[in-house]
Coordinates of C-alpha atoms in Angstrom, one line a residue:
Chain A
X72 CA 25.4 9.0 -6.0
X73 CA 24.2 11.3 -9.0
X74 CA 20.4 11.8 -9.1
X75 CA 18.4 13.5 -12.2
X76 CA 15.7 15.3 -10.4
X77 CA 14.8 19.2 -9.9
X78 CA 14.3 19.3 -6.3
X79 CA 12.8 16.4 -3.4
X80 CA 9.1 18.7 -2.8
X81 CA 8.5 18.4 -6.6
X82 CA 10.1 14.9 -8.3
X83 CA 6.8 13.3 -7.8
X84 CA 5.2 15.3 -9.8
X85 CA 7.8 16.3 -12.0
X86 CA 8.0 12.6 -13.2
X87 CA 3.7 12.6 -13.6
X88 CA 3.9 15.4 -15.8
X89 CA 6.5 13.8 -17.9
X90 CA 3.9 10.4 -17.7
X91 CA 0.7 12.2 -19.0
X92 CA 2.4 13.9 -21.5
X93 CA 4.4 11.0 -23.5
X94 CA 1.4 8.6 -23.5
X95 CA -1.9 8.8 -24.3
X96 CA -3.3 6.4 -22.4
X97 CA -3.2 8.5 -19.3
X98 CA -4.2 11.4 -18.1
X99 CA -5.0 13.6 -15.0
X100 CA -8.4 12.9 -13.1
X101 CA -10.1 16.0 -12.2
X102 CA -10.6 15.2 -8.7
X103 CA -6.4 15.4 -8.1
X104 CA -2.9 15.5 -10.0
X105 CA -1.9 12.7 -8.3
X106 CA -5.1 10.8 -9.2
X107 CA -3.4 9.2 -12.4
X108 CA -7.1 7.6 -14.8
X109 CA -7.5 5.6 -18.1
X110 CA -8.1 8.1 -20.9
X111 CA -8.8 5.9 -23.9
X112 CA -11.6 3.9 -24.8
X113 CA -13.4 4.0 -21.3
X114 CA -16.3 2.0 -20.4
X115 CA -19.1 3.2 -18.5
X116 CA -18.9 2.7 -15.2
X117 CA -22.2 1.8 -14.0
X118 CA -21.4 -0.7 -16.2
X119 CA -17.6 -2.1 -16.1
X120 CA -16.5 -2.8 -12.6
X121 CA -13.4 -0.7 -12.2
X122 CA -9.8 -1.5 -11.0
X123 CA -7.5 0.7 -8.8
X124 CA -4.1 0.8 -7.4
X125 CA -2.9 3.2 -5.1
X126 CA 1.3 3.0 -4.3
X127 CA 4.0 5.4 -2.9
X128 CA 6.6 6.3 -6.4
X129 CA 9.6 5.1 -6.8
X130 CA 9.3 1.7 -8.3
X131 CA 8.0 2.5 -12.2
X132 CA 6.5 2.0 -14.4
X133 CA 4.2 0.2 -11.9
X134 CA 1.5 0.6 -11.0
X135 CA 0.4 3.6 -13.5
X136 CA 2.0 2.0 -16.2
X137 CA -0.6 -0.8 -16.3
X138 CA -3.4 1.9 -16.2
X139 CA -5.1 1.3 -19.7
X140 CA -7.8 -0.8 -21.9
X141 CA -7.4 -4.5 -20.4
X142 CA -6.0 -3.3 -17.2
X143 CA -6.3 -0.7 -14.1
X144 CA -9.0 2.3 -14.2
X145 CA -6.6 4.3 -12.0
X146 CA -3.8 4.8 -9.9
X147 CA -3.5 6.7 -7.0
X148 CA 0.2 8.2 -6.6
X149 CA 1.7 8.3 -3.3
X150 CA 5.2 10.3 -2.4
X151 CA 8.5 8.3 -2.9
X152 CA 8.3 5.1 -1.2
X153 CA 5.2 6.5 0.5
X154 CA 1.6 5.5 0.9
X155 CA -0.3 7.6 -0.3
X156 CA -3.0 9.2 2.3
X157 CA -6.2 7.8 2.6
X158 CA -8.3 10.8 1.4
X159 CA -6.2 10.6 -1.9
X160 CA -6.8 7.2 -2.4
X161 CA -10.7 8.5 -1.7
X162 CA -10.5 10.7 -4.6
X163 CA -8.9 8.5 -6.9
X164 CA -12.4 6.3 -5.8
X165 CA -14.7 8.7 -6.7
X166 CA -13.1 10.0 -9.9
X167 CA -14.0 6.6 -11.7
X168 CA -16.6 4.2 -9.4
X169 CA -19.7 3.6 -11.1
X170 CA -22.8 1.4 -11.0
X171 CA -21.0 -1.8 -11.3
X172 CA -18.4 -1.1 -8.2
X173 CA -14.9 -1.1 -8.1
X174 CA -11.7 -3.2 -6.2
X175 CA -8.8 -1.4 -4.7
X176 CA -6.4 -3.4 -5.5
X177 CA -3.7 -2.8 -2.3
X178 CA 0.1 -4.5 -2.5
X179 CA -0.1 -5.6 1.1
X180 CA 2.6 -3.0 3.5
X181 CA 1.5 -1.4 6.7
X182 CA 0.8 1.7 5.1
X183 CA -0.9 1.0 2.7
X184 CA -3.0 -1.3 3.9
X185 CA -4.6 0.9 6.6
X186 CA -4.5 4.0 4.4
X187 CA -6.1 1.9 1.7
X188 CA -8.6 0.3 3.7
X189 CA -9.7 3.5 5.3
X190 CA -10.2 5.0 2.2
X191 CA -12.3 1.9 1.4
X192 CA -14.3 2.5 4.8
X193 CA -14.7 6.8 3.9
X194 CA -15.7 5.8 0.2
X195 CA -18.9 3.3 1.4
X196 CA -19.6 6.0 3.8
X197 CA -20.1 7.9 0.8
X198 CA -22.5 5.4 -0.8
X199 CA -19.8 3.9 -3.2
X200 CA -19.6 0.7 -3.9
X201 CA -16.1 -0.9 -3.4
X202 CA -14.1 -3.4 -2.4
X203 CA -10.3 -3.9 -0.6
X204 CA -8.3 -6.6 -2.0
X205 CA -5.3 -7.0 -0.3
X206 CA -2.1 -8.9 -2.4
X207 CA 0.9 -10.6 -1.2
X208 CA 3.2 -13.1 -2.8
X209 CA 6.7 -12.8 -0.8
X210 CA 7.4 -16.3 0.4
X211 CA 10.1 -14.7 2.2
X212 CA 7.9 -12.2 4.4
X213 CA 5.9 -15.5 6.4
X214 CA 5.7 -19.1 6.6
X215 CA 2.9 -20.6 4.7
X216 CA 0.8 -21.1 7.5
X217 CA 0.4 -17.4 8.0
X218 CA 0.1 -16.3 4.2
X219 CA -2.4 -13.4 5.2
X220 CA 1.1 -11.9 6.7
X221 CA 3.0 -11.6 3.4
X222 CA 4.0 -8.8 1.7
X223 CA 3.0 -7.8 -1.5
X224 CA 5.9 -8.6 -4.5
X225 CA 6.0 -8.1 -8.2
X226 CA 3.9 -11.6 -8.5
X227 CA 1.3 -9.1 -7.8
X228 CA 1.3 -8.3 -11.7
X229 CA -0.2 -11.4 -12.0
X230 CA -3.4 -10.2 -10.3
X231 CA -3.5 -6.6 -12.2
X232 CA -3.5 -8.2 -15.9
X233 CA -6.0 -10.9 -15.0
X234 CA -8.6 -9.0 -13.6
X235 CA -8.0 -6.3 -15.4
X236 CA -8.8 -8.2 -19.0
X237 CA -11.8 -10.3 -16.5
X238 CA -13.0 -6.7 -15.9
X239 CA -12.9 -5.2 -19.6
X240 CA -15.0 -8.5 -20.5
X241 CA -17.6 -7.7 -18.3
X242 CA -17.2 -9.7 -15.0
X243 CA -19.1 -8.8 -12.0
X244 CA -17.4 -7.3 -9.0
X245 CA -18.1 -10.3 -7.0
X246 CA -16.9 -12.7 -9.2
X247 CA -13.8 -10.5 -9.9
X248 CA -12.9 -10.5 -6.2
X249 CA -13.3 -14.1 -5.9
X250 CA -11.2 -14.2 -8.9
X251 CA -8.7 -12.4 -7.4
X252 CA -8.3 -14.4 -4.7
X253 CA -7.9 -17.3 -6.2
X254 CA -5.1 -16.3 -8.0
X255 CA -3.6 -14.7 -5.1
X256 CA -4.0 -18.4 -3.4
X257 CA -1.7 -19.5 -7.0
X258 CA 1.1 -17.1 -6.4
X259 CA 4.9 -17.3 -5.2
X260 CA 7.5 -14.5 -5.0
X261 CA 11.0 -14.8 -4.0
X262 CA 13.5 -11.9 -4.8
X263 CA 17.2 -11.3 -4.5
X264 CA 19.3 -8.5 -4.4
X265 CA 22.9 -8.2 -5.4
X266 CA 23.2 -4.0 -4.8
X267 CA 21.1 -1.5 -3.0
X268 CA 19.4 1.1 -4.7
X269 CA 19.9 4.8 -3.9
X270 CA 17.1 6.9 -2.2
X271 CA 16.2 9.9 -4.5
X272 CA 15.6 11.6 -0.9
X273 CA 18.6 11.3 0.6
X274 CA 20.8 10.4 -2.3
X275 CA 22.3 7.6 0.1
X276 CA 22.5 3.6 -0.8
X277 CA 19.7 1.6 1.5
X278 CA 21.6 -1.1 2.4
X279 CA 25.3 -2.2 2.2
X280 CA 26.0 -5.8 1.3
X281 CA 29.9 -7.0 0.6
X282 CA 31.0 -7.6 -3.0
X283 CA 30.9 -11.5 -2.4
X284 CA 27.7 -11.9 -1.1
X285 CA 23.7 -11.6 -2.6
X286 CA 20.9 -11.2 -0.1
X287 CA 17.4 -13.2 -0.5
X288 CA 14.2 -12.5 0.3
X289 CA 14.9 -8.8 -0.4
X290 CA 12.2 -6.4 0.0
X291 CA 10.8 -3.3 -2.7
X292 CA 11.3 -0.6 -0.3
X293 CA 15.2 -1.6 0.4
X294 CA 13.9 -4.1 3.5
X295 CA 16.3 -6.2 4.3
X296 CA 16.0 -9.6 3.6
X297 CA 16.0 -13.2 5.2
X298 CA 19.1 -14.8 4.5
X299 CA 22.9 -14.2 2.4
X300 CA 23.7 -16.8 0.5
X301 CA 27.9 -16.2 -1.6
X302 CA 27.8 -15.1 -5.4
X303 CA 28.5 -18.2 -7.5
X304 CA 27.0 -18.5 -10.9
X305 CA 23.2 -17.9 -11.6
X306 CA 22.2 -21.1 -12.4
X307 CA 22.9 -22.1 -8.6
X308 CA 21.4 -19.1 -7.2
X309 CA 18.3 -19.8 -9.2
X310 CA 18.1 -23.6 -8.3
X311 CA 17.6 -22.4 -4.6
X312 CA 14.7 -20.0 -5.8
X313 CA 12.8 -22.3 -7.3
X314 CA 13.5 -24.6 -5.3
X315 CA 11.7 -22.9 -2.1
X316 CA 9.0 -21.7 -4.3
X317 CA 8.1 -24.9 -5.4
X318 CA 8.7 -26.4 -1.8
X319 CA 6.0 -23.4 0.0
X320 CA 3.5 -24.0 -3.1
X321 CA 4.1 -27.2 -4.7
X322 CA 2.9 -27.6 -8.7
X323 CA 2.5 -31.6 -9.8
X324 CA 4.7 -33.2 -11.6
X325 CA 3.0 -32.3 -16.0
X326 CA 1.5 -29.0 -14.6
X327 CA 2.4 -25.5 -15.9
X328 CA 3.5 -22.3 -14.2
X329 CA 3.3 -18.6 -15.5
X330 CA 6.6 -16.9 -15.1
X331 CA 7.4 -13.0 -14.3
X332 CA 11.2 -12.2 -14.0
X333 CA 11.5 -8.7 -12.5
X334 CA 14.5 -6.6 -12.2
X335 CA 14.4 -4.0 -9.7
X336 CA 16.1 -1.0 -12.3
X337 CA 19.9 -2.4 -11.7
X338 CA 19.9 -5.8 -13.7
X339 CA 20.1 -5.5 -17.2
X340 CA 17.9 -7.6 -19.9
X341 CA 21.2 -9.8 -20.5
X342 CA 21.3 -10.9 -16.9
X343 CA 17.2 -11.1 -16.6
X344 CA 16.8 -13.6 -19.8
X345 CA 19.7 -15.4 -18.5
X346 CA 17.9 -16.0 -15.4
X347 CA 14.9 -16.7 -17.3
X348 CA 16.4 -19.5 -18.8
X349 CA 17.7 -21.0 -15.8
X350 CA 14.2 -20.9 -14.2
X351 CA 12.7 -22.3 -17.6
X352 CA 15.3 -25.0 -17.0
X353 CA 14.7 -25.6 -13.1
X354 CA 11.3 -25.8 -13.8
X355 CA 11.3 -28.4 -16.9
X356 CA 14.0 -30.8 -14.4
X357 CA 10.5 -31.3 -12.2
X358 CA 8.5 -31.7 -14.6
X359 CA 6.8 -28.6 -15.2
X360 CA 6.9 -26.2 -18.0
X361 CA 7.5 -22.0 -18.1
X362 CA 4.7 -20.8 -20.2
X363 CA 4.3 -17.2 -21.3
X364 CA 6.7 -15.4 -19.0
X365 CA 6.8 -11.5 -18.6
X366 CA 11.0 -10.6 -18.7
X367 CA 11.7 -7.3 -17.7
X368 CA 12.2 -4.4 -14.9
X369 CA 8.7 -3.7 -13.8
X370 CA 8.6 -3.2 -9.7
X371 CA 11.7 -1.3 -9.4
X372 CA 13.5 0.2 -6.4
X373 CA 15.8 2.7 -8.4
X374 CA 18.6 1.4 -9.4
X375 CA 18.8 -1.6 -7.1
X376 CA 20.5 -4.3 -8.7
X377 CA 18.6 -8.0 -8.5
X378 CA 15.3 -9.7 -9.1
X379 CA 12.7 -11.8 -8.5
X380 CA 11.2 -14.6 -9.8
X381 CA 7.5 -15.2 -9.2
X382 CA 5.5 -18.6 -10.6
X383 CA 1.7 -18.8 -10.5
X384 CA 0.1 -22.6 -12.1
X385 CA -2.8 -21.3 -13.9
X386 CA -6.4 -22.3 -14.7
X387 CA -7.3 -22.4 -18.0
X388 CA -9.4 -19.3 -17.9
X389 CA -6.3 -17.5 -15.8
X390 CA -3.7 -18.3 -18.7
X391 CA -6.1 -16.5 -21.1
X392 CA -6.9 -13.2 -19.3
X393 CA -3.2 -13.6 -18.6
X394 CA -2.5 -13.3 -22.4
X395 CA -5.2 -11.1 -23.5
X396 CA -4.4 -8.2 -25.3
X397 CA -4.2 -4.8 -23.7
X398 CA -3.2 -0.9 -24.4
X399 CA -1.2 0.3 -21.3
X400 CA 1.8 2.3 -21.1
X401 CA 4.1 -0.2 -19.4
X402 CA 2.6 -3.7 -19.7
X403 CA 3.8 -6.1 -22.3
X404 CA 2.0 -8.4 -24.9
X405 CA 2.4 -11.8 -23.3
X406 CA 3.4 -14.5 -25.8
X407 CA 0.8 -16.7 -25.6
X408 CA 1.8 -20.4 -25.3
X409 CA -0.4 -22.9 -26.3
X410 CA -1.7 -25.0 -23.8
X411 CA -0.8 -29.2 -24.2
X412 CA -2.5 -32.0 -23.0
X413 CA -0.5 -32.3 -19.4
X414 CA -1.9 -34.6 -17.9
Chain B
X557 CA -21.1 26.2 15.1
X558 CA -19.0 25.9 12.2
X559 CA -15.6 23.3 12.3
X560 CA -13.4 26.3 11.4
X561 CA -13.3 27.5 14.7
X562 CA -12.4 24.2 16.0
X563 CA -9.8 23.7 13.8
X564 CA -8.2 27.1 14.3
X565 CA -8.0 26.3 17.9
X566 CA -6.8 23.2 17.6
X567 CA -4.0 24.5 15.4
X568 CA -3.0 26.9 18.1
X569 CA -3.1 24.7 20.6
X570 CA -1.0 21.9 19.2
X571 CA 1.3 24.6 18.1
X572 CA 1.7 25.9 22.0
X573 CA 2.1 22.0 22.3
X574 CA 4.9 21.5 19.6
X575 CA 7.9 21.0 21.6
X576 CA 6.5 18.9 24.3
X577 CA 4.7 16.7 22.2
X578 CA 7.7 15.9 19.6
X579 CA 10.0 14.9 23.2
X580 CA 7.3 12.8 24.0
X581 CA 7.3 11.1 20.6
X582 CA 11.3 11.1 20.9
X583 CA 10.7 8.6 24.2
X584 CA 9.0 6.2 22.2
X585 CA 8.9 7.2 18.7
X586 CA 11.1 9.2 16.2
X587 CA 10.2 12.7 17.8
X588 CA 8.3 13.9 14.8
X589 CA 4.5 13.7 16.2
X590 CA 3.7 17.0 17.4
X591 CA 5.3 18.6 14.2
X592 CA 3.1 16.2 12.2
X593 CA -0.2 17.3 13.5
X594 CA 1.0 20.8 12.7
X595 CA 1.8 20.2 10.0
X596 CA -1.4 18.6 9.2
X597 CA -3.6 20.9 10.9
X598 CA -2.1 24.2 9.5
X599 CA -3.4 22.7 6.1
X600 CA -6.7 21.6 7.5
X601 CA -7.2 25.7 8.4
X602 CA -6.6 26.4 4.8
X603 CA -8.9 24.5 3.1
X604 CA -12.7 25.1 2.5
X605 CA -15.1 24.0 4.7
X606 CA -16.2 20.2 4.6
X607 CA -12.7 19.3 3.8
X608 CA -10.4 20.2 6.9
X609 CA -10.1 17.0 8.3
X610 CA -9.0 15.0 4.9
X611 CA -6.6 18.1 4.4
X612 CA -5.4 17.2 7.5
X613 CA -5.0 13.9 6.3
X614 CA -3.2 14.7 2.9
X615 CA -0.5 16.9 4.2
X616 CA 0.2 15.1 7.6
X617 CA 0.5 11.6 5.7
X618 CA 1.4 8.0 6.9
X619 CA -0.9 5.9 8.3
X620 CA -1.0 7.7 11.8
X621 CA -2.3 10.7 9.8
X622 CA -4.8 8.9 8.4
X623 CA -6.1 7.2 11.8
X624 CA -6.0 10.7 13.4
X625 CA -7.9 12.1 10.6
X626 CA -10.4 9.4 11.2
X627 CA -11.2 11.2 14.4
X628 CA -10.8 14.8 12.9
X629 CA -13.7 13.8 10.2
X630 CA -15.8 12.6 13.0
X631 CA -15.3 15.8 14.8
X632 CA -15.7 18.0 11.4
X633 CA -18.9 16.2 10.7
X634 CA -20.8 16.8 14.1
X635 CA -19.8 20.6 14.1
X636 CA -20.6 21.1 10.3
X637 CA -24.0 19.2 10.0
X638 CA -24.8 18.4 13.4
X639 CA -23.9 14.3 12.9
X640 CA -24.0 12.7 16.3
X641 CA -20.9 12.8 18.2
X642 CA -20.7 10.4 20.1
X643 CA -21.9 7.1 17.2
X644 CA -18.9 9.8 15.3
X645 CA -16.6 9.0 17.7
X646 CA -17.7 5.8 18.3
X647 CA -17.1 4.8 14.4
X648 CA -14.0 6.4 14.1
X649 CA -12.4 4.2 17.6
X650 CA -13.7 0.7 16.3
X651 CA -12.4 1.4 12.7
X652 CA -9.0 2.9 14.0
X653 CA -9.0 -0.6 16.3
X654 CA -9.4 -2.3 13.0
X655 CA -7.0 -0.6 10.7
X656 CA -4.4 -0.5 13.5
X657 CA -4.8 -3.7 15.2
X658 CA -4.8 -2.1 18.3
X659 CA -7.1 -2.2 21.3
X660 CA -7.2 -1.2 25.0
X661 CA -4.1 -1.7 26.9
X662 CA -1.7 -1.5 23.6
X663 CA -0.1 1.8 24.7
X664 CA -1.8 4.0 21.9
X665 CA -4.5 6.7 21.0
X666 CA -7.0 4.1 21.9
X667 CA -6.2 3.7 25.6
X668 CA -7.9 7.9 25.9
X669 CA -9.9 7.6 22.8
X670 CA -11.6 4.2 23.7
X671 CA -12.5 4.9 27.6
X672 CA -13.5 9.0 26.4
X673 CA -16.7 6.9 24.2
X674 CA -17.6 4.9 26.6
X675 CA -18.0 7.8 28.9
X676 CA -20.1 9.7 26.4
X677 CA -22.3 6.8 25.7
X678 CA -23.6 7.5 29.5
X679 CA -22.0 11.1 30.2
X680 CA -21.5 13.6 28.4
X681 CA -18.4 15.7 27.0
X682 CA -17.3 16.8 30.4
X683 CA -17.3 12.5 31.7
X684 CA -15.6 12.0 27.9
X685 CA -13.0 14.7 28.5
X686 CA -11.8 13.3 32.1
X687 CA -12.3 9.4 30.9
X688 CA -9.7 10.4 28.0
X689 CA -7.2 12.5 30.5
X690 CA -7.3 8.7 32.7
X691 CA -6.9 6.7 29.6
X692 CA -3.6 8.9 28.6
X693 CA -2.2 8.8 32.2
X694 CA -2.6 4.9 32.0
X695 CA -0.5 4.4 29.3
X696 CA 2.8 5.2 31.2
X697 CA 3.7 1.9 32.3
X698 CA 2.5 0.3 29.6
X699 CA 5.0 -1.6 26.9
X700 CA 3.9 -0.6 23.5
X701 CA 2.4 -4.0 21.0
X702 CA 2.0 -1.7 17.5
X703 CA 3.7 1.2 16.0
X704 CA 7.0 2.2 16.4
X705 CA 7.3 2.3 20.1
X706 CA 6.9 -1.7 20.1
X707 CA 10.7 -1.3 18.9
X708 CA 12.3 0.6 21.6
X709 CA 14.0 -0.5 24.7
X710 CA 11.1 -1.7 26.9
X711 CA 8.8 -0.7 24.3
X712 CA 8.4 2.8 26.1
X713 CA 7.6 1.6 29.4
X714 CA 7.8 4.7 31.8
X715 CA 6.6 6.9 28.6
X716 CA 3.0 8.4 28.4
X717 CA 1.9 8.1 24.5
X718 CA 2.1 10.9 22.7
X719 CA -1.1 9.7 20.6
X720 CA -3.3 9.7 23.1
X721 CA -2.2 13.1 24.4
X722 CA -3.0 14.2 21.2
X723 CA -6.3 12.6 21.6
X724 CA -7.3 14.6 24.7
X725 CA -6.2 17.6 23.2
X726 CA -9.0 17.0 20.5
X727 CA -11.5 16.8 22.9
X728 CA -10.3 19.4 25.5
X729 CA -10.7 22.0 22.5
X730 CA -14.0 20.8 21.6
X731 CA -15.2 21.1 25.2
X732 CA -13.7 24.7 25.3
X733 CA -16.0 25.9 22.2
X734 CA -19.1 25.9 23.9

């Protein structure tokens, strides 16, 4: 497989140079080059809690493509497909905690979570205020009696734009890590993948599947996943993905669910609103309306080809932070849809 | 006492060390452990003082870089400012416990890292030292419960752990300052 990149030692930061430079509202922290910070219209500190990510590369524009007004503070970038270390993750801590505190926010895989939670441990040594909150979505990764054991997925986005717009408004950091868990508690992720992606490392594919067959349940770093199921058109496919989404966290019959379709850098817009509008139909067929989805590749793995779909039913005051405006490289407007009387 | 002669030691040591500790990693692991403290520590000699051990950290990566750096930092901090060792040590086994869901008996760093702070609690260095060389020389019939070694035939039974050799190397060299 062809690969665009100068050389393995420096594509990380190759690709953060290119980042800083097109869009202003990035730039390098002090305290590291791999510490990526909001540049534009920050608040103080001591008095806006502060939001940060830390994630290996390979899978933009998240997470540092949501750094911005309305969204993260920071994000702390690892090697490709690589946690970064915990006394990175430290520095991106201390280049922007204030006052007010701040929440890692940490996609829940092994290395990150111990990396990210010791750099939580080294930080309060320090006297800093923050907090570890861990996210995971994958319905595929553990039954629902053992949710703590899921892996974090692209329903995760959910969680960035929410508190990052309850955090630009003011929230405390308590109340925007109990916020954060109850939208975690509203969240399901199921992905599949129809072609592997191709490590920029080795240049090799990270999985082989045969022409006729889709895998489910597919994970961000190339994991393999819990079940095949045979090609056939999408509309099938999708009716068993929201089907076991709705089956491991059930919405009622006149409620509403958010909607993110992510592509994972192989599946084109064409095939993504397609799927979109198979989901918007699934849904509507129980009785439950698709409001104000985000369509697009946003948790990538290269160029693997497939997608997920991820449904959260929102509160009121969720579905507004999740439509608030924001100024990030990456994140979209989301079409706010006006809320009916459902019930 | 200053950590950088600690650390210089340490790198010399685990250098000496290199081969045997990456066939010991081989037996349970993917063979890379004693060229990841290396690696590791020849970047934790570089850098200024107060900063070794999260150098180490940085360049040795993963998550078992980071739960060995917890220990380095504990180390760093005792010979630097004069921080207690042993509540140091003691800090730096309960929160690798924690992060690593491991305890006693799970074929890991812990088995010489947990026994070497009870020892100081009551001992000294010396009783830590010898407590830690036990805890290592326990771990051979052990089956492995976390890391990679859970995933190889027997889970490495017949195998001492290369972290915890690792572990008794930290504290050998810091008896052999004095």
């Amino acid at each position: 497989m062809k690969k665009l990149f100068n050389s393995a030692e420096t594509m990380v930061d190759d690709m953060l140079d290119g980042f800083v430079s097109a869009y202003p509202q990035v730039t390098r922290a002090e305290t590291d080059p791999r510490v990526i910070i909001r540049q534009r219209n920050v608040k103080n500190p001591d008095e806006k809690v502060t939001l940060l990510i830390g994630n290996g590369s390979g899978h933009e524009p998240i997470a540092m493509g949501f750094v911005g007004q309305g969204m993260l503070d920071t994000n702390v970038v690892g090697d490709v497909f690589a946690a970064p270390s915990a006394d990175l993750i430290l520095d991106g801590i201390t280049a922007v905690s204030g006052a007010a505190g701040s929440i890692l926010l940490i996609s829940q895989h092994s290395g990150d979570m111990i990396n990210g939670r010791a750099a939580t441990m080294m930080a309060q040594d320090e006297g800093i205020n923050v907090l570890a909150l861990p996210m995971y979505d994958d319905i595929s990764a553990a039954p629902p009696t053992r949710k703590k054991d899921r892996r974090g997925a692209p329903g995760t986005m959910f969680i960035y734009k929410i508190l990052g717009a309850a955090a630009e408004e003011g929230k405390s950091q308590v109340e925007l890590f109990e916020l954060g868990e109850a939208v975690r508690d509203r969240i399901v992720t199921l992905a599949a993948a129809v072609s592997p992606g191709v490590s920029p490392l080795t240049g090799l594919p990270m999985f082989s599947l045969p022409e006729d067959e889709i895998f489910l349940g597919m994970g961000v770093h190339g994991e393999p996943g819990v079940g095949r199921v045979k090609v056939g058109p999408v509309n099938e496919l999708v009716d068993l993905m929201v089907d076991k989404l709705l089956v491991d966290r059930p919405i009622p019959k006149g409620g509403r669910a958010c909607v993110i379709i992510n592509g994972m850098g192989g599946t084109t817009m064409m095939e993504l609103l397609t799927i979109w509008a198979e989901t918007e139909t699934k849904l509507a067929r129980h009785g439950i309306r698709a409001i104000s989805p985000m369509i697009g590749s946003y948790v990538t793995t290269q160029e693997m080809g497939g997608f997920s779909i991820s449904l959260m039913e929102p509160t009121d005051d969720m579905l507004n932070y999740w439509c608030a405006p924001s100024d990030t490289p990456a994140f979209p407007q989301i079409n706010y849809t006006k809320m009916e009387q459902t019930s | 006492m200053s950590a950088d002669r600690f650390f210089t030691a340490l790198h010399r040591k685990f250098t000496n060390n290199l081969a045997h500790l990456n066939a010991l990693d081989a037996a349970v692991g993917d063979g890379d452990h004693g060229s990841t403290m290396v690696r590791g520590l020849a970047k934790a000699v570089a850098a200024d003082e107060g900063k070794r051990a999260k150098a180490f950290m940085r360049a040795s990566g993963g998550a078992s870089g980071t739960l060995f750096g917890l220990i380095l930092i504990a180390i760093e901090t005792y010979l630097d400012s004069a921080a207690d060792l042993t509540s140091g040590l003691a800090t730096a086994c309960d929160r690798i416990c924690d992060l690593g869901e491991v305890k006693v008996g799970d074929k890991s760093m812990i088995d010489a890292l947990a026994p070497a702070v009870t020892a100081m609690k009551s001992g000294d260095l010396a009783a830590a030292i010898s407590a830690a060389r036990a805890g290592r020389d326990s771990t051979q019939p052990l089956v492995a419960r976390r890391g990679r070694a859970q995933y190889v035939e027997q889970g490495g039974k017949g195998h001492i752990d290369p972290g915890a050799v690792s572990v008794v190397i930290f504290l050998e060299t810091l008896g052999e300052l004095d």
